[in-house]
Coordinates of C-alpha atoms in Angstrom, one line a residue:
Chain L
M1 CA 22.3 -2.0 -17.9
K2 CA 23.0 -4.2 -20.8
V3 CA 22.2 -7.8 -21.6
Q4 CA 24.4 -10.4 -19.6
K5 CA 24.8 -14.0 -19.7
F6 CA 25.7 -16.0 -16.2
S7 CA 26.5 -19.8 -15.8
V8 CA 26.9 -20.8 -12.2
S9 CA 30.7 -20.9 -12.0
D10 CA 30.4 -16.6 -12.6
A11 CA 28.5 -16.4 -8.7
K12 CA 30.3 -16.0 -5.6
M13 CA 28.0 -18.3 -3.1
G14 CA 27.9 -17.6 0.1
K15 CA 26.1 -18.9 3.2
S16 CA 22.3 -17.5 3.2
P17 CA 21.8 -14.8 5.9
G18 CA 20.3 -15.5 9.0
Q19 CA 20.4 -19.3 9.1
N20 CA 22.8 -22.1 9.9
A21 CA 21.9 -24.5 7.1
E22 CA 24.2 -25.6 4.5
I23 CA 22.5 -23.5 1.8
Y24 CA 24.7 -20.8 -0.3
V25 CA 23.3 -18.1 -2.4
G26 CA 25.2 -16.0 -4.8
N27 CA 23.6 -13.1 -6.4
L28 CA 24.3 -12.1 -10.1
V29 CA 21.7 -8.9 -10.8
D30 CA 21.2 -7.1 -8.0
E31 CA 20.4 -3.5 -6.2
K32 CA 23.7 -2.3 -7.5
D33 CA 23.0 -2.8 -10.9
G34 CA 19.9 -0.4 -10.9
G35 CA 17.1 -3.1 -12.2
P36 CA 14.1 -4.2 -10.3
V37 CA 15.3 -8.0 -9.7
T38 CA 18.2 -9.8 -8.2
I39 CA 19.1 -12.9 -9.9
G40 CA 21.2 -15.5 -8.7
Y41 CA 22.3 -18.9 -7.9
G42 CA 21.3 -20.9 -4.8
R43 CA 23.2 -24.0 -3.9
Y44 CA 21.5 -26.7 -1.5
A45 CA 23.8 -29.5 0.4
P46 CA 21.8 -32.9 0.9
D47 CA 19.7 -33.1 4.2
Q48 CA 18.9 -29.4 4.9
S49 CA 16.1 -27.3 6.1
L50 CA 15.2 -24.0 6.1
T51 CA 12.2 -22.0 7.0
E52 CA 11.7 -18.0 6.4
T53 CA 8.8 -15.8 6.2
M54 CA 9.2 -14.6 2.0
E55 CA 9.7 -10.5 2.0
V56 CA 9.9 -10.6 -1.5
D57 CA 8.3 -12.7 -4.2
D58 CA 10.8 -15.1 -5.3
T59 CA 10.7 -17.5 -8.2
M60 CA 13.1 -20.5 -7.9
I61 CA 14.1 -22.5 -10.9
V62 CA 15.0 -26.2 -10.4
L63 CA 18.7 -26.9 -12.3
E64 CA 20.0 -29.8 -10.7
G65 CA 18.8 -32.4 -7.9
R66 CA 15.0 -32.0 -6.1
L67 CA 13.7 -29.9 -3.1
S68 CA 10.3 -29.9 -1.4
V69 CA 8.8 -26.4 -0.3
C70 CA 6.2 -26.8 2.6
T71 CA 3.7 -24.3 3.7
S72 CA 0.5 -24.5 5.5
N73 CA -1.3 -25.3 2.4
G74 CA 0.7 -28.4 1.8
T75 CA 4.1 -29.7 0.2
V76 CA 5.4 -29.7 -3.6
T77 CA 8.3 -31.2 -4.3
A78 CA 10.1 -29.9 -7.3
A79 CA 12.7 -31.5 -9.4
R80 CA 14.9 -30.4 -12.6
G81 CA 13.2 -27.5 -14.7
D82 CA 10.3 -27.2 -12.3
I83 CA 9.7 -23.5 -11.2
V84 CA 8.6 -22.8 -7.6
Y85 CA 6.9 -19.5 -7.2
M86 CA 7.2 -18.5 -3.6
P87 CA 5.1 -15.1 -3.1
K88 CA 5.5 -12.1 -0.7
G89 CA 4.2 -12.8 3.1
E90 CA 4.3 -16.8 2.1
V91 CA 6.0 -19.0 5.1
V92 CA 7.9 -21.9 4.0
T93 CA 10.2 -24.7 4.5
I94 CA 12.2 -25.4 1.9
T95 CA 14.5 -29.0 2.5
T96 CA 16.1 -31.3 0.6
E97 CA 17.6 -35.0 1.0
G98 CA 20.1 -36.9 -0.8
E99 CA 20.4 -35.0 -3.5
G100 CA 20.7 -31.3 -2.7
A101 CA 19.9 -29.3 -5.4
L102 CA 21.2 -25.8 -7.5
T103 CA 18.6 -23.2 -8.0
A104 CA 18.7 -20.4 -9.7
F105 CA 16.2 -17.7 -9.1
V106 CA 14.8 -14.2 -9.5
T107 CA 13.4 -11.8 -6.8
Y108 CA 11.3 -8.7 -6.8
P109 CA 12.1 -6.7 -5.3
H110 CA 15.9 -6.7 -4.2
W111 CA 15.8 -9.6 -1.7
A112 CA 19.2 -7.9 0.3
T113 CA 17.6 -4.4 0.5
V114 CA 14.3 -6.0 2.7
H115 CA 16.2 -8.4 4.4
K116 CA 16.4 -7.9 8.6
G117 CA 17.8 -10.9 9.7
Chain Y
M1 CA -1.3 -16.2 -4.2
K2 CA 0.1 -19.3 -2.8
V3 CA 3.2 -21.2 -3.2
Q4 CA 3.0 -22.9 -6.7
K5 CA 4.9 -25.6 -8.4
F6 CA 5.1 -25.9 -12.1
S7 CA 6.9 -28.4 -14.8
V8 CA 7.1 -27.6 -18.5
S9 CA 3.8 -29.8 -18.5
D10 CA 1.5 -27.3 -17.0
A11 CA 2.3 -24.7 -19.5
K12 CA -0.3 -24.0 -22.5
M13 CA 1.9 -22.8 -25.0
G14 CA 1.2 -20.4 -27.7
K15 CA 2.9 -18.8 -30.0
S16 CA 4.7 -15.3 -28.7
P17 CA 2.8 -12.4 -30.0
G18 CA 4.3 -10.1 -32.8
Q19 CA 6.3 -12.5 -34.5
N20 CA 6.4 -15.3 -37.1
A21 CA 9.3 -17.7 -35.9
E22 CA 8.3 -20.8 -34.4
I23 CA 9.0 -19.8 -30.6
Y24 CA 5.9 -20.4 -28.3
V25 CA 5.5 -19.2 -24.6
G26 CA 3.4 -20.6 -21.9
N27 CA 2.6 -17.8 -18.8
L28 CA 1.9 -19.9 -15.4
V29 CA 1.8 -16.7 -13.4
D30 CA 0.4 -13.3 -15.0
E31 CA -1.3 -10.1 -14.4
K32 CA -4.4 -11.9 -13.7
D33 CA -2.5 -13.6 -10.4
G34 CA -1.9 -10.1 -8.8
G35 CA 1.4 -10.4 -8.1
P36 CA 4.7 -8.2 -9.2
V37 CA 6.2 -10.9 -12.0
T38 CA 5.3 -13.1 -14.9
I39 CA 6.2 -16.5 -15.1
G40 CA 6.2 -19.3 -17.6
Y41 CA 8.1 -21.5 -20.2
G42 CA 9.5 -20.6 -23.7
R43 CA 10.0 -22.9 -26.4
Y44 CA 12.4 -22.4 -29.5
A45 CA 12.5 -24.8 -32.2
P46 CA 15.8 -25.2 -34.1
D47 CA 17.0 -22.3 -36.2
Q48 CA 15.0 -19.8 -35.6
S49 CA 15.4 -15.6 -35.1
L50 CA 13.5 -13.0 -33.4
T51 CA 14.4 -9.7 -32.8
E52 CA 12.4 -7.4 -29.9
T53 CA 13.0 -4.4 -27.9
M54 CA 12.5 -5.9 -24.5
E55 CA 9.3 -4.0 -23.0
V56 CA 10.1 -5.3 -19.5
D57 CA 12.9 -6.7 -17.4
D58 CA 13.5 -10.6 -18.6
T59 CA 15.3 -13.1 -17.1
M60 CA 16.0 -16.3 -19.2
I61 CA 16.8 -19.4 -18.0
V62 CA 17.7 -22.1 -20.7
L63 CA 16.6 -25.6 -19.3
E64 CA 17.4 -27.6 -22.4
G65 CA 19.2 -26.7 -25.6
R66 CA 21.2 -23.5 -26.3
L67 CA 20.2 -20.0 -27.7
S68 CA 22.1 -17.2 -28.8
V69 CA 20.9 -13.3 -27.9
C70 CA 23.0 -10.7 -29.8
T71 CA 23.0 -6.7 -28.9
S72 CA 24.9 -3.9 -30.4
N73 CA 27.6 -5.3 -27.6
G74 CA 27.9 -8.2 -28.9
T75 CA 26.5 -11.9 -28.8
V76 CA 26.2 -14.0 -25.5
T77 CA 25.6 -18.0 -25.8
A78 CA 23.4 -19.7 -23.2
A79 CA 23.3 -23.3 -22.5
R80 CA 21.8 -25.7 -20.0
G81 CA 21.7 -23.8 -16.7
D82 CA 22.9 -20.7 -17.9
I83 CA 20.8 -17.5 -17.1
V84 CA 20.4 -14.4 -19.4
Y85 CA 19.0 -10.7 -18.2
M86 CA 17.9 -8.7 -20.8
P87 CA 16.5 -5.6 -19.4
K88 CA 14.3 -2.8 -20.7
G89 CA 14.9 -1.2 -23.3
E90 CA 17.8 -3.4 -24.8
V91 CA 17.3 -4.3 -28.6
V92 CA 17.8 -8.2 -28.5
T93 CA 17.9 -10.9 -31.2
I94 CA 17.1 -14.4 -30.2
T95 CA 18.5 -17.3 -32.4
T96 CA 19.0 -21.2 -32.1
E97 CA 20.4 -23.2 -33.9
G98 CA 20.4 -27.2 -34.9
E99 CA 19.0 -28.0 -31.1
G100 CA 16.4 -25.3 -30.5
A101 CA 16.0 -24.7 -26.7
L102 CA 13.5 -24.5 -23.7
T103 CA 13.6 -21.5 -21.3
A104 CA 12.1 -20.5 -18.0
F105 CA 11.5 -16.9 -17.6
V106 CA 10.1 -14.2 -15.0
T107 CA 9.2 -10.8 -16.2
Y108 CA 8.7 -7.5 -14.2
P109 CA 6.3 -6.4 -14.7
H110 CA 3.8 -8.5 -16.8
W111 CA 5.3 -8.9 -20.3
A112 CA 1.4 -9.0 -21.2
T113 CA 0.3 -5.7 -20.2
V114 CA 2.7 -3.6 -21.7
H115 CA 3.0 -5.4 -25.0
K116 CA 1.3 -3.0 -27.6
G117 CA 2.5 -5.7 -31.0

């Protein structure tokens, strides 16, 4: 693959699989591209909540708004410019309040390849 | 590892190894943490230029400012919210102009482990 640049307008956003919240993801680089990582954007409407067991290592960078990530060890809140690292095996609940959030994410390996939901 | 949240103020920024430009990196997660990826922030002063051959897959998210990435296939310019994917093996020249740039990055595998410079 060659060097590529993406903007959020390049992503085709679709509902995140296996859940009903107003949370959308759009991959820009994934298993079809032959590299090790999936890269994309995520958009969370206000007042949403999603609980999942991480099937991959997922690094989330908050570009707009704010979200919280709750685990058995406590809750972290991330705003613009913050990074949340969610290692494989962790059980996380991601919630938004009034603002919603826009994120960029990088997963290793490809989340769609291991996703069973 | 557990879920962790980072802000740019958490990073201890140091000069990017093997080069003399005013470009600083600060890892937050790396090979010492036992996961597959290195995560950190990068800060580029204005009017800097760095050429390197990618030793890892590096995903860069622009948080502030603007930078350009030039390869043999052309140049892309990325501003706030944009993602630049730089696969292993690519030769890139990253340049900033008057604004400089702040980035978040995720590398697979760990850049410091493979870096020979």
